[in-house]
XYZ file of C-alpha atoms in Angstrom:
138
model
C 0.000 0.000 0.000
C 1.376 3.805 -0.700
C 2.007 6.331 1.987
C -0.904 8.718 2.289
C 1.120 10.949 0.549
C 1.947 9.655 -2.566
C -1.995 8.370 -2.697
C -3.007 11.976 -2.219
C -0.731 13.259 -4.701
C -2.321 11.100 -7.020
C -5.640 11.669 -5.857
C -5.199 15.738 -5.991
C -4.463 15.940 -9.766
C -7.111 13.397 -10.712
C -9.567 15.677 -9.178
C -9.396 18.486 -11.991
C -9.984 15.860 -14.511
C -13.797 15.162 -16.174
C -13.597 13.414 -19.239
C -15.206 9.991 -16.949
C -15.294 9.555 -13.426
C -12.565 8.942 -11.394
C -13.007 6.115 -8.873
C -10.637 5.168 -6.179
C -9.831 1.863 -4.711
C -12.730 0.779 -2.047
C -15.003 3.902 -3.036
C -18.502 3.260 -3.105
C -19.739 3.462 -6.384
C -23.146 3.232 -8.468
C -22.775 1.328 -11.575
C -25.291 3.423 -14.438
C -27.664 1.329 -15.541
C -26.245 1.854 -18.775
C -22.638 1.243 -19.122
C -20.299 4.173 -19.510
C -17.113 4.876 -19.067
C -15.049 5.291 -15.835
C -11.632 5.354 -14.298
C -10.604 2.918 -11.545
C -7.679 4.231 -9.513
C -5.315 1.853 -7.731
C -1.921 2.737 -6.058
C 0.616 0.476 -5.090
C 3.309 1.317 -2.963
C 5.874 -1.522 -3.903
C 8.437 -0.642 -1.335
C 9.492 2.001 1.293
C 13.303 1.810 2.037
C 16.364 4.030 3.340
C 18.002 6.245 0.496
C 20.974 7.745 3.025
C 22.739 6.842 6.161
C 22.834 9.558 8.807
C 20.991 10.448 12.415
C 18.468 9.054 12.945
C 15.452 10.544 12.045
C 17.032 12.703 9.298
C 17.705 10.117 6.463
C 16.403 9.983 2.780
C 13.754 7.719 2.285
C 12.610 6.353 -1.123
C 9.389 5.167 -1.728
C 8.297 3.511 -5.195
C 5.243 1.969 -6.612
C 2.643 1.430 -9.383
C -0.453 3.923 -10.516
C -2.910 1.301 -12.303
C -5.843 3.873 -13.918
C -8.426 1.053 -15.628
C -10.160 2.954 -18.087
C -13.477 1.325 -18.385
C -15.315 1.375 -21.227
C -19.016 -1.005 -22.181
C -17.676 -4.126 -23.454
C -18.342 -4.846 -27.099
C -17.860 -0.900 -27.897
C -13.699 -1.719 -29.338
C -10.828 -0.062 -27.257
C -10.121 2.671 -29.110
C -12.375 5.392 -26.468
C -10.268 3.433 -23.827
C -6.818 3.785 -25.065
C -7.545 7.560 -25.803
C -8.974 8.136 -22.113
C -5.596 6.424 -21.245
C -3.188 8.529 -22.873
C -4.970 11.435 -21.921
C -4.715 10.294 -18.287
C -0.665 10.080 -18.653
C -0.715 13.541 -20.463
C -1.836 14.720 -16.795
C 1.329 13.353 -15.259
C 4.061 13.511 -18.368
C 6.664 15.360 -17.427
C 4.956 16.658 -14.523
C 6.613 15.713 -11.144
C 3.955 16.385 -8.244
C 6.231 17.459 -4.999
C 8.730 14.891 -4.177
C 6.528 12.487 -6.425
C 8.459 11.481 -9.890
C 7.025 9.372 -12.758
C 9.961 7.660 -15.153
C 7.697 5.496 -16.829
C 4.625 5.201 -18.225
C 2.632 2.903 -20.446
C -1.081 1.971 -21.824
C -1.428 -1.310 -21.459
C -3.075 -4.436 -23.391
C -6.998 -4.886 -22.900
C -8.743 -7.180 -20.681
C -12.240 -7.853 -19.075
C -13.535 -5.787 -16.478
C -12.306 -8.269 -13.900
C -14.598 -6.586 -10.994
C -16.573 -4.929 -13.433
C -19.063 -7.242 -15.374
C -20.044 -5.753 -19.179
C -16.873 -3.640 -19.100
C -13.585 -3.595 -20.577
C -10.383 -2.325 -19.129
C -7.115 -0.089 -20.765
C -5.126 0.516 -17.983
C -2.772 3.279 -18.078
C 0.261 2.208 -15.366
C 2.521 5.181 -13.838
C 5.572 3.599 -12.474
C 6.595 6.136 -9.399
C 9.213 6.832 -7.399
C 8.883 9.811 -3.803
C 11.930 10.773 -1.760
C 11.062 11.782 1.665
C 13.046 13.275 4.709
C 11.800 11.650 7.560
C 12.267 13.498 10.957
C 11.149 11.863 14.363
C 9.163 14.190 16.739
């Protein structure tokens, strides 16, 4: 799971954006009865670990993980809607560092069902991230 802050980064410049809703991870959310598309938000924090050697409570900590946005679109409607909601989800973070947050890589991935999602049909634009935070103790 990410620190709080790399999720609200995330969350923060998602909020502008209303092409489709944006849902995040364990949000409630109503299904239309007619399918249309979405955004399902996931980030992963893959690991948390010590960047520098020093006091304690004054080192460099790196933190790096995975942005998954599954752009949902009605199944049986092709995937080109999808893959253009997707790239212009990664136009909102290309070349556009948030803080201490950093995104090297980025890419729209391959197609697949809805998963959690039934008469749906997922692109998922992944952000591969990386935050550096100076930790002090209290």
């Amino acid at each position: 799971m990410a620190s709080p802050e790399a999720f609200d980064a995330f969350s923060d410049r998602l909020g502008d954006w209303t092409d489709a809703p944006v849902v995040f991870e364990n949000d409630a959310y109503d299904l239309p009865d007619t399918p249309a598309p979405f955004v399902f938000v996931e980030i992963v924090g893959d690991t948390y670990e010590q960047d520098t050697m020093g006091a304690p409570g004054a080192n460099m900590w790196l933190e790096r993980g995975v942005a998954y946005l599954h752009v949902m679109t009605p199944a049986g409607t092709g995937s080109r809607a999808g893959r253009v909601l997707a790239n212009d989800l990664l136009y909102l973070f290309r070349e556009q560092p948030i803080d201490t947050l950093f995104m090297p890589e980025m890419s729209i991935g391959a197609g697949e069902p809805g998963r959690d999602f039934a008469q749906y049909f997922a692109i998922t634009a992944t952000i591969i991230w990386q935050r550096r935070d100076i930790t002090s103790i209290p």
